[in-house]
JSON list of C-alpha atoms in Angstrom, two decimals:
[
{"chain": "A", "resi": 1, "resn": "UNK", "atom": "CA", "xyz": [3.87, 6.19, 21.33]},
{"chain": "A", "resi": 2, "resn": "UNK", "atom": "CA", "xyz": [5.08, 2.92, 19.70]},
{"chain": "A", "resi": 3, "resn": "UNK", "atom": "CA", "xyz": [4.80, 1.10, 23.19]},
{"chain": "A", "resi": 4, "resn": "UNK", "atom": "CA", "xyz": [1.08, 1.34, 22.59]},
{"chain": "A", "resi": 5, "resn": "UNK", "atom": "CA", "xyz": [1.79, -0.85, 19.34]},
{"chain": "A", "resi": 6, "resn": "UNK", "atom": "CA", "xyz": [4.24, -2.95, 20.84]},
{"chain": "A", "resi": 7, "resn": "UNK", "atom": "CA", "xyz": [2.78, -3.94, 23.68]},
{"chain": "A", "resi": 8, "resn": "UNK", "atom": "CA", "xyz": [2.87, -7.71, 23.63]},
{"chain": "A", "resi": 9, "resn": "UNK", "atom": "CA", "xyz": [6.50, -7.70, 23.44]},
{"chain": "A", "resi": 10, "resn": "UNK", "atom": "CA", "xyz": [8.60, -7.79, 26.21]},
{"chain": "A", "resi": 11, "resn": "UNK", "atom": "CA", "xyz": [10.07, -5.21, 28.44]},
{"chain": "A", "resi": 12, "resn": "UNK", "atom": "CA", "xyz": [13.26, -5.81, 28.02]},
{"chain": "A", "resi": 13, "resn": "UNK", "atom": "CA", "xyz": [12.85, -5.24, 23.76]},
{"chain": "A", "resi": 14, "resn": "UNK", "atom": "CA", "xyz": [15.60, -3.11, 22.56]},
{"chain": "A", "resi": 15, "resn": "UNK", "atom": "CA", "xyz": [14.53, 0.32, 21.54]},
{"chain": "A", "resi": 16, "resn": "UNK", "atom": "CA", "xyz": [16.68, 0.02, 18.24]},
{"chain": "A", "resi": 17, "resn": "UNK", "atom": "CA", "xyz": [14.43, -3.01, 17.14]},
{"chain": "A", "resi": 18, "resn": "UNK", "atom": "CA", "xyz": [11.46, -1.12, 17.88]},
{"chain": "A", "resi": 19, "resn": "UNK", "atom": "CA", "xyz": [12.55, 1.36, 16.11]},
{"chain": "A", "resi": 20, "resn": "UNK", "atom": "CA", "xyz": [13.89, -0.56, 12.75]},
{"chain": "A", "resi": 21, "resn": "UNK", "atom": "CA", "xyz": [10.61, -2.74, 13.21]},
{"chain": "A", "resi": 22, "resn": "UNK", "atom": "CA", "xyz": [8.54, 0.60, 12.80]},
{"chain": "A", "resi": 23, "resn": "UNK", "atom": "CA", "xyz": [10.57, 1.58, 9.74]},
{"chain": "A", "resi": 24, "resn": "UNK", "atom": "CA", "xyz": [10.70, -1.13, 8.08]},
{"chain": "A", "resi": 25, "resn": "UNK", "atom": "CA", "xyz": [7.12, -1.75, 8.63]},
{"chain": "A", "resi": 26, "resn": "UNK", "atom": "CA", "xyz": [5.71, 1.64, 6.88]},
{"chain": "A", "resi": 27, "resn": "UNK", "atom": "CA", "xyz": [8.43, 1.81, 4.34]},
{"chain": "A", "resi": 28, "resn": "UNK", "atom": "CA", "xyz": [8.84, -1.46, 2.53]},
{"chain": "A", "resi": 29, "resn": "UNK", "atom": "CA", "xyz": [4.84, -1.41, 1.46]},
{"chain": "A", "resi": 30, "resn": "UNK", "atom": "CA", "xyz": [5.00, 1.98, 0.92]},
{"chain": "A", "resi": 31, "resn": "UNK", "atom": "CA", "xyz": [8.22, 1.68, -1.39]},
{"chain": "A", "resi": 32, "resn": "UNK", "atom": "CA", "xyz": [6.51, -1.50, -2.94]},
{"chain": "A", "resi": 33, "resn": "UNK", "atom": "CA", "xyz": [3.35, 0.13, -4.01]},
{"chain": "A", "resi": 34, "resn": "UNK", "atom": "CA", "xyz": [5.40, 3.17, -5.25]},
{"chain": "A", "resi": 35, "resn": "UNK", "atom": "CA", "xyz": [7.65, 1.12, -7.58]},
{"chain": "A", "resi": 36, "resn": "UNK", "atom": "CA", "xyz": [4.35, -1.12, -8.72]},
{"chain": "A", "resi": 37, "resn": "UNK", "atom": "CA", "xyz": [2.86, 2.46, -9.21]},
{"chain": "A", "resi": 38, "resn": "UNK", "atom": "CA", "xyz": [5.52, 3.96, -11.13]},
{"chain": "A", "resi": 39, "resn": "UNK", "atom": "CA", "xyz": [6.28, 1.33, -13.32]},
{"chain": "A", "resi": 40, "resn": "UNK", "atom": "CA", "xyz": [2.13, 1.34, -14.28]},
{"chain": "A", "resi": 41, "resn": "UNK", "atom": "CA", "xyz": [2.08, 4.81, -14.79]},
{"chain": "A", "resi": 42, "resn": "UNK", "atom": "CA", "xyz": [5.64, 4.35, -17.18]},
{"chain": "A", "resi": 43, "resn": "UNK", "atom": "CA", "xyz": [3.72, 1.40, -19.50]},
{"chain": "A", "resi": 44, "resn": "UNK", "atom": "CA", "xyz": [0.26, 4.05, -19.57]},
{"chain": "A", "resi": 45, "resn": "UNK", "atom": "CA", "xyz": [2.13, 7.01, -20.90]},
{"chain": "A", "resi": 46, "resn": "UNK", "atom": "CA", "xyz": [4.80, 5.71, -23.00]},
{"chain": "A", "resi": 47, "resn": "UNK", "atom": "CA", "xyz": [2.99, 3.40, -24.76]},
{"chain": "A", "resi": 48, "resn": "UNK", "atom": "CA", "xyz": [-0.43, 4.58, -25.40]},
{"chain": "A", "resi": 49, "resn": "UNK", "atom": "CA", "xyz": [-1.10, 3.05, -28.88]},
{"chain": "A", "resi": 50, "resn": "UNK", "atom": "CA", "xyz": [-0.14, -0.67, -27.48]},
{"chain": "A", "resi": 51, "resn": "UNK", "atom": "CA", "xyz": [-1.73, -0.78, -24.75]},
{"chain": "A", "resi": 52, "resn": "UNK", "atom": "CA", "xyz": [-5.52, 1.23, -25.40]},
{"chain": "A", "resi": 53, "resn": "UNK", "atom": "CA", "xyz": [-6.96, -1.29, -22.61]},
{"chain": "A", "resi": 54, "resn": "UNK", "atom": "CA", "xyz": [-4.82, 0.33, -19.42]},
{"chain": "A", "resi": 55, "resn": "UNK", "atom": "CA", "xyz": [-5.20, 3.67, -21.36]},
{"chain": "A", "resi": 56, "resn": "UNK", "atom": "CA", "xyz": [-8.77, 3.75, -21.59]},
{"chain": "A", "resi": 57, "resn": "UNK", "atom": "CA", "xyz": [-8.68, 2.65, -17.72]},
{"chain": "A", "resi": 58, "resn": "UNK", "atom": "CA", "xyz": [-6.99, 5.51, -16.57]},
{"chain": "A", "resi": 59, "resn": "UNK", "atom": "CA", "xyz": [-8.44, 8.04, -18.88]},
{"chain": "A", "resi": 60, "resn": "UNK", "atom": "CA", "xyz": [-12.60, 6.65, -17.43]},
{"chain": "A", "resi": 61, "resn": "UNK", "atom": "CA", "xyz": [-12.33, 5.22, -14.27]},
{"chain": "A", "resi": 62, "resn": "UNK", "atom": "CA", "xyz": [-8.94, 6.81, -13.05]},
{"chain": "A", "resi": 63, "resn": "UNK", "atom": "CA", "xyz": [-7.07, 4.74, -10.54]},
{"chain": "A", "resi": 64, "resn": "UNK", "atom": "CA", "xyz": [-9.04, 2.04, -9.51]},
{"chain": "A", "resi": 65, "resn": "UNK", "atom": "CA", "xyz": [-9.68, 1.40, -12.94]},
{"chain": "A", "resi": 66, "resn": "UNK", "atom": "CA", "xyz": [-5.76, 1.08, -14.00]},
{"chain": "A", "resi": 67, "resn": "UNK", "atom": "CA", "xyz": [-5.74, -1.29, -10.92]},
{"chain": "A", "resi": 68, "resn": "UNK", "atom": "CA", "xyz": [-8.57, -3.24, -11.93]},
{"chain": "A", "resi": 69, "resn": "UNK", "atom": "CA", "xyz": [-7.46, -3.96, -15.55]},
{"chain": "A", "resi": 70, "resn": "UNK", "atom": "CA", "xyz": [-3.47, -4.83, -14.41]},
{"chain": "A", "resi": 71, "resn": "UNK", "atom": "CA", "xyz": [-4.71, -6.94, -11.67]},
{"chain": "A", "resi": 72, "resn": "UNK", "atom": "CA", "xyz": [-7.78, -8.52, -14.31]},
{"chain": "A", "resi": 73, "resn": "UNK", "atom": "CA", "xyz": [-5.00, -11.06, -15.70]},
{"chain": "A", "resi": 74, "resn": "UNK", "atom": "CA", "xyz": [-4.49, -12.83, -12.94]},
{"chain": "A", "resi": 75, "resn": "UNK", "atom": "CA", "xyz": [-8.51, -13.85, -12.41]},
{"chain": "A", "resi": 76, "resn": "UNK", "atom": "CA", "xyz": [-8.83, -12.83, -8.39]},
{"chain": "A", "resi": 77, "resn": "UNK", "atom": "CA", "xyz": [-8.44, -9.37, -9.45]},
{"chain": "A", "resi": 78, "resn": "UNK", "atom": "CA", "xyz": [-11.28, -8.25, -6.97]},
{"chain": "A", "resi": 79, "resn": "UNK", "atom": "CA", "xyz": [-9.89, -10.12, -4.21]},
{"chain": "A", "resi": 80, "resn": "UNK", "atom": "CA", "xyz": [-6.33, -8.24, -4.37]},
{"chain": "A", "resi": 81, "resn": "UNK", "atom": "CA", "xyz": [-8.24, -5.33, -4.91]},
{"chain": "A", "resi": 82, "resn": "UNK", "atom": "CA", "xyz": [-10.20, -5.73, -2.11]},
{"chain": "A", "resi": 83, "resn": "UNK", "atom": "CA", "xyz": [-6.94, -6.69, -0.09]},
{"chain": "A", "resi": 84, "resn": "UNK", "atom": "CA", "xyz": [-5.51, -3.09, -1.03]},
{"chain": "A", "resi": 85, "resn": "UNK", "atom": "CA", "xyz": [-8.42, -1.43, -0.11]},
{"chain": "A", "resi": 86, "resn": "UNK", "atom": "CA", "xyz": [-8.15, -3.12, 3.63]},
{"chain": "A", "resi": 87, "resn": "UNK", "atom": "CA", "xyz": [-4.35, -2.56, 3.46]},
{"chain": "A", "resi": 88, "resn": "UNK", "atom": "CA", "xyz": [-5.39, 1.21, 3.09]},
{"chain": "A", "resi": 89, "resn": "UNK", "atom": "CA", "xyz": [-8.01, 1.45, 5.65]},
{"chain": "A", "resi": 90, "resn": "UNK", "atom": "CA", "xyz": [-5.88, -0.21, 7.97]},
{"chain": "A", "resi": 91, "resn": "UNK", "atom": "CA", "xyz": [-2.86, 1.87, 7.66]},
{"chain": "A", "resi": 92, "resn": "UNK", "atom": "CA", "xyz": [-5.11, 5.26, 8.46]},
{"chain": "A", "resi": 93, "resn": "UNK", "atom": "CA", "xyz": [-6.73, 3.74, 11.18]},
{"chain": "A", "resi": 94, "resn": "UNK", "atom": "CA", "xyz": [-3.36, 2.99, 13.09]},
{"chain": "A", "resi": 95, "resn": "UNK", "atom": "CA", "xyz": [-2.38, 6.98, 12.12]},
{"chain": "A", "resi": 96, "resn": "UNK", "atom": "CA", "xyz": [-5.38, 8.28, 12.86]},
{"chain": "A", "resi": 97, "resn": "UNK", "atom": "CA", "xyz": [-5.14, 6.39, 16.30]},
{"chain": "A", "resi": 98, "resn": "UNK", "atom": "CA", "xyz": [-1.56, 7.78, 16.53]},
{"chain": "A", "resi": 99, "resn": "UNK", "atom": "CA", "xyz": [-2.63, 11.41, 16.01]},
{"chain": "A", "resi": 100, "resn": "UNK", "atom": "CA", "xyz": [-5.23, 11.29, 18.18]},
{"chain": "A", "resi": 101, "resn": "UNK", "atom": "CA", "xyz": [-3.32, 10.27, 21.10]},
{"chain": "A", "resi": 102, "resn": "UNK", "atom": "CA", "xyz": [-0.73, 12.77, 20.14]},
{"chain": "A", "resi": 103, "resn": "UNK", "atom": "CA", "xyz": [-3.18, 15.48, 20.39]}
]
């Protein structure tokens, strides 16, 4: 199955760097977005009366909205939003393409 997403390496590619490739790949975004996550959620929760902006976020427009308003600050907020949203799509496209040759 990963041959199919390694397929302009060479032949002779170790299947141990294929492998740690593939890890490494899915976990360090996945562990990234957890901890970014995690660490929004601990600010919302803890500290409701100083920060009413991220609490009225999460409390309206769930999410998205929490996103929005931590990501406003920095003035492309839309574009990294955007950029998430792609990040997303693009990750279940490559599993649903897995799956379905698995099937």
């Amino acid at each position: 199955m990963a041959s199919d997403y390694y397929c302009n390496y060479p032949d002779t590619t170790r299947s141990y760097k294929i492998f740690f490739l593939t890890l490494f790949g899915i976990s360090i975004p996945t562990i990234f977005t957890i901890a970014i996550d995690s660490c929004l959620g601990n600010v919302i929760y803890t500290n409701k009366l100083a920060n009413p902006l991220l609490t009225n976020a999460i409390k309206h427009y769930s999410l998205g909205g929490l996103l929005r308003e931590s990501y406003y600050l920095i003035g492309f907020s839309k574009f990294c939003l955007v950029l998430l949203v792609f990040s997303i799509l693009g990750n279940n496209i490559a599993i649903n393409y897995s799956l379905e040759l698995s099937l």
